[in-house]
Every structure is written in C-alpha cells, then in structure tokens.
C-alpha cells in the first residue's frame, strides 16, 4: 500500500456520461498530480495541485476538470465521455509543490482507477 | 522541448542474463531523473532518483547511472520477479511537471 488512495478502482460507463475520480494523497503530502495512461501511450500528465491551488497543467482536455479540497483530497471530473477516454487514471502525491531551490520531488502513485467507456 | 525516450520498448531475458535499459532525455535544466517499476494494472513504484551526471544508485539487482544526456538501468542476474515495465521520468528546473518515457517492458524467463 503506497498510502495514496484512489476510488473507484474500476468504472464502466457509457459515452456522453460524466464521472468523478477521487484521490486521497499520502499523509503529509501537499501536492497531487493526475496522469492518464492508455495502452498505446505512456503516462500523460494532466494537472497538478499544491495545497489547494492549481500549479501546472498538461494535456488536459476541456471536458476534464479537477480540484483539490481543503483536506487535500482531489477529484478529477471527466464529462461528455468518449470511447477514447478509456484508460487508467493515476493520482500521485508528493510532499512539495515546486520552489526554486527545493530538491526534486518523488511522486508516490496510487493504484489507479480503470475507466472503461462503452 | 523537454522529452524522454526509452529503449528498447521490450526486452526478454533468460534468468541470470544481465542487461541494461536506456533512458535518453532532453530537458532545460535537470532537477532530477527518476526510475519507476510498474506491474500490470498497478501504479508505478519508485525505485531511484538521480540528480547529477556521474551519480549511481543501487538496489538489489538494479543499478541506475546518469550522464548529461541519458540514464541506464542495469539489471544484474535478473530473476522472473523482476519482470515489469520500467519507467524513466525527468523533472526540469523550470516547472512542476514530470515527463515520463513510454517504458521498457522486461520479461525474465525462468
């Protein structure tokens, strides 16, 4: 157990629907990252939050949104789902966000949420 | 543009047959290079962080090395339980993102 908790583990839904994926970071970690992993692609960075604030944005579609709450858990909302959104979605947490002069962060990953869109 | 390329895509080894995985990177100022292990259907598991050229780290049968342009993950006398996908990632000094390679899928045959 990495200490990063993701729910649900598996989710099957239909095209056009909306789902919410939840992530609880490891105790003490302030930063949360979301990644998408498809069969034919590596880990694609979606978005990062640090202590409730958005810090970096990657290739996140406009249909997707995320937030980090005061208790530091994060949710990734996926709407108007398409077949191509089927993937593993990973949350990772780290202690720090980013600040010039800090050491490199180590990401701790959750077990992922497998989304299947039919 | 910051990017990471891993080779080979897949590698099959006999148990005990040592080999190396490669990670080539382009980044505007390296903050850190990371190696992760990922088992099927699971999240990546952290192995090593390397910060500067010349640095080496070891853990059991694995040894990671770093130059200014690439990193190698050396696997000595692998066992079947070492079978997994090995991911390389870099973090640049200029931002928060981690750039991941697509991984090397390692299969160790008994």
Coordinates of C-alpha atoms in Angstrom, one line a residue:
Chain A
X1 CA 0.0 0.0 0.0
X2 CA 1.6 3.3 -1.2
X3 CA -0.5 5.5 1.1
X4 CA -2.2 7.1 -1.9
X5 CA -5.9 6.0 -2.2
X6 CA -7.9 6.1 -5.4
X7 CA -11.5 5.3 -5.8
X8 CA -13.2 3.7 -7.6
X9 CA -10.8 1.0 -8.8
X10 CA -12.9 0.2 -11.8
X11 CA -15.6 2.2 -13.5
X12 CA -17.7 1.2 -16.6
X13 CA -19.9 3.9 -18.1
X14 CA -21.4 5.0 -21.4
X15 CA -20.4 7.6 -23.9
X16 CA -21.7 11.1 -23.0
X17 CA -21.7 10.4 -19.3
X18 CA -19.8 12.1 -16.5
X19 CA -17.7 10.5 -13.8
X20 CA -15.7 11.7 -10.9
X21 CA -12.5 10.0 -9.7
X22 CA -11.2 10.6 -6.2
X23 CA -7.8 10.7 -4.7
X24 CA -6.5 10.9 -1.1
X25 CA -2.8 11.8 -1.0
X26 CA -0.3 10.2 1.3
X27 CA -0.4 11.7 4.8
X28 CA 1.7 14.9 4.9
X29 CA 1.8 15.3 1.1
X30 CA 0.5 18.6 -0.2
X31 CA 0.8 18.1 -3.9
X32 CA -1.4 16.0 -6.1
X33 CA -0.7 15.1 -9.7
X34 CA -3.2 13.4 -12.2
X35 CA -2.0 11.2 -15.0
X36 CA -3.7 9.3 -17.8
X37 CA -2.3 6.1 -19.1
X38 CA -3.6 4.5 -22.2
X39 CA -2.5 1.2 -23.8
X40 CA -0.7 2.9 -26.7
X41 CA 0.7 5.8 -24.7
X42 CA 2.8 6.4 -21.7
X43 CA 1.8 8.4 -18.6
X44 CA 0.3 11.6 -19.8
X45 CA 0.4 14.5 -17.3
X46 CA -3.0 16.1 -16.8
X47 CA -2.8 18.6 -14.0
X48 CA -1.1 19.3 -10.6
X49 CA -2.4 20.9 -7.5
X50 CA -0.4 22.1 -4.5
X51 CA -2.2 22.9 -1.2
X52 CA -5.5 23.6 -3.0
X53 CA -4.1 25.7 -5.8
X54 CA -3.5 24.7 -9.4
X55 CA 0.2 24.7 -10.2
X56 CA 0.7 23.1 -13.6
X57 CA -1.5 22.0 -16.5
X58 CA -0.6 19.4 -19.1
X59 CA -2.6 17.9 -21.9
X60 CA -5.9 18.1 -20.1
X61 CA -9.0 18.3 -22.3
X62 CA -11.6 21.0 -21.7
X63 CA -14.1 18.2 -20.9
X64 CA -11.9 17.3 -17.9
X65 CA -11.6 19.4 -14.7
X66 CA -10.1 18.8 -11.3
X67 CA -9.8 20.4 -7.9
X68 CA -8.1 19.9 -4.6
X69 CA -10.1 20.4 -1.4
X70 CA -9.0 21.9 1.9
X71 CA -8.5 18.4 3.4
X72 CA -6.1 17.9 0.4
X73 CA -8.0 15.2 -1.3
X74 CA -8.5 15.7 -5.0
X75 CA -11.2 14.9 -7.6
X76 CA -10.9 14.6 -11.3
X77 CA -14.1 15.2 -13.2
X78 CA -14.5 13.7 -16.7
X79 CA -17.5 14.7 -18.7
X80 CA -19.1 14.1 -22.1
X81 CA -17.1 10.9 -22.1
X82 CA -15.8 9.4 -25.4
X83 CA -14.5 5.9 -26.2
X84 CA -11.0 7.3 -26.3
X85 CA -11.2 8.3 -22.7
X86 CA -11.0 4.7 -21.7
X87 CA -7.7 4.5 -19.7
X88 CA -6.1 4.1 -16.4
X89 CA -6.1 7.3 -14.4
X90 CA -3.4 7.7 -11.8
X91 CA -3.1 10.1 -8.9
X92 CA 0.3 10.7 -7.4
X93 CA 1.3 12.8 -4.4
X94 CA 4.5 14.4 -3.2
X95 CA 5.4 16.5 -0.2
X96 CA 6.3 19.6 -2.0
X97 CA 5.0 21.6 -4.9
X98 CA 7.8 23.3 -6.6
X99 CA 10.0 26.1 -5.5
X100 CA 13.4 27.0 -7.0
X101 CA 16.0 25.6 -4.6
X102 CA 13.9 22.6 -3.5
X103 CA 15.2 19.2 -4.2
X104 CA 13.5 17.1 -6.8
X105 CA 10.1 15.6 -5.7
X106 CA 9.4 11.9 -5.5
X107 CA 6.0 11.0 -6.7
X108 CA 4.1 8.3 -4.9
X109 CA 1.4 6.8 -7.1
X110 CA -2.0 5.3 -6.2
X111 CA -3.2 2.0 -7.7
X112 CA -5.2 3.8 -10.3
X113 CA -8.8 4.0 -11.5
X114 CA -9.6 2.0 -14.6
X115 CA -12.2 3.7 -16.7
X116 CA -14.0 1.9 -19.5
X117 CA -16.3 3.9 -21.7
X118 CA -18.7 1.8 -23.8
Chain B
X1 CA 11.0 20.8 -25.7
X2 CA 11.5 18.5 -22.7
X3 CA 11.2 14.8 -23.5
X4 CA 12.2 11.3 -22.5
X5 CA 12.9 8.4 -24.8
X6 CA 13.3 4.8 -23.5
X7 CA 14.8 1.9 -25.3
X8 CA 14.2 -0.9 -26.0
X9 CA 10.4 -1.0 -25.9
X10 CA 10.5 -4.6 -24.8
X11 CA 13.3 -6.9 -23.6
X12 CA 13.2 -10.7 -23.0
X13 CA 16.0 -12.1 -20.8
X14 CA 16.8 -15.5 -19.6
X15 CA 17.1 -15.7 -15.8
X16 CA 20.6 -14.7 -14.9
X17 CA 21.2 -12.8 -18.2
X18 CA 22.3 -9.3 -17.3
X19 CA 21.4 -6.3 -19.4
X20 CA 20.7 -2.6 -19.5
X21 CA 17.8 -0.3 -20.2
X22 CA 18.3 3.1 -21.7
X23 CA 16.6 6.4 -21.0
X24 CA 17.6 9.4 -23.1
X25 CA 16.4 12.8 -22.1
X26 CA 16.3 16.4 -23.2
X27 CA 15.4 18.9 -20.5
X28 CA 16.1 22.5 -19.9
X29 CA 18.0 22.1 -16.6
X30 CA 17.6 18.8 -14.9
X31 CA 16.2 18.8 -11.4
X32 CA 16.0 15.0 -11.1
X33 CA 15.8 11.8 -13.1
X34 CA 13.6 9.1 -11.7
X35 CA 13.2 5.3 -12.3
X36 CA 9.9 3.6 -11.5
X37 CA 8.8 0.0 -11.8
X38 CA 5.2 -0.7 -12.9
X39 CA 3.5 -4.1 -12.7
X40 CA 0.4 -4.8 -14.9
X41 CA -2.7 -2.9 -13.7
X42 CA -0.8 -1.2 -10.8
X43 CA 0.6 2.2 -10.1
X44 CA 4.3 2.9 -10.7
X45 CA 6.5 2.2 -7.8
X46 CA 9.5 4.4 -7.1
X47 CA 13.0 3.0 -7.5
X48 CA 15.6 5.7 -7.7
X49 CA 16.3 9.4 -8.0
X50 CA 19.4 10.7 -9.7
X51 CA 20.4 14.3 -9.6
X52 CA 23.6 14.9 -11.4
X53 CA 25.9 13.3 -14.0
X54 CA 28.1 10.6 -12.6
X55 CA 25.7 9.7 -9.9
X56 CA 24.9 6.0 -9.3
X57 CA 22.4 4.2 -7.1
X58 CA 21.9 0.5 -6.4
X59 CA 19.1 -1.6 -5.0
X60 CA 19.4 -5.4 -5.0
X61 CA 19.9 -6.4 -8.6
X62 CA 19.3 -2.9 -10.0
X63 CA 21.8 -0.2 -10.6
X64 CA 21.0 3.2 -12.1
X65 CA 23.5 5.6 -13.6
X66 CA 23.3 9.1 -15.0
X67 CA 25.1 11.1 -17.7
X68 CA 24.3 14.5 -19.1
X69 CA 22.1 13.0 -21.8
X70 CA 21.0 9.6 -20.6
X71 CA 20.5 7.2 -17.8
X72 CA 20.9 3.4 -17.7
X73 CA 19.2 0.9 -15.5
X74 CA 21.5 -2.1 -15.2
X75 CA 19.9 -5.4 -14.2
X76 CA 22.4 -8.0 -12.9
X77 CA 21.4 -11.7 -12.9
X78 CA 17.7 -10.9 -13.2
X79 CA 15.0 -13.2 -11.7
X80 CA 11.5 -13.8 -13.0
X81 CA 10.1 -11.5 -10.3
X82 CA 12.0 -8.6 -12.0
X83 CA 9.5 -8.8 -14.9
X84 CA 7.7 -5.5 -15.1
X85 CA 7.6 -2.3 -17.1
X86 CA 10.4 0.2 -16.1
X87 CA 9.6 3.8 -16.5
X88 CA 12.0 6.8 -16.6
X89 CA 10.9 10.3 -15.8
X90 CA 12.6 13.7 -15.6
X91 CA 11.7 16.8 -13.7
X92 CA 13.1 20.1 -15.0
X93 CA 14.2 23.1 -13.0
X94 CA 11.7 25.3 -14.8
X95 CA 8.5 23.8 -13.7
X96 CA 6.4 21.3 -11.8
X97 CA 5.9 18.7 -14.5
X98 CA 7.4 15.2 -14.6
X99 CA 8.0 13.9 -18.1
X100 CA 7.7 10.2 -18.4
X101 CA 9.0 7.9 -21.1
X102 CA 6.8 5.1 -22.5
X103 CA 8.8 2.5 -20.6
X104 CA 10.6 -0.8 -21.3
X105 CA 8.7 -3.9 -20.8
X106 CA 11.0 -6.5 -19.3
X107 CA 10.3 -10.2 -19.2
X108 CA 12.6 -12.6 -17.4
X109 CA 12.2 -16.2 -18.4
X110 CA 13.0 -18.9 -15.9

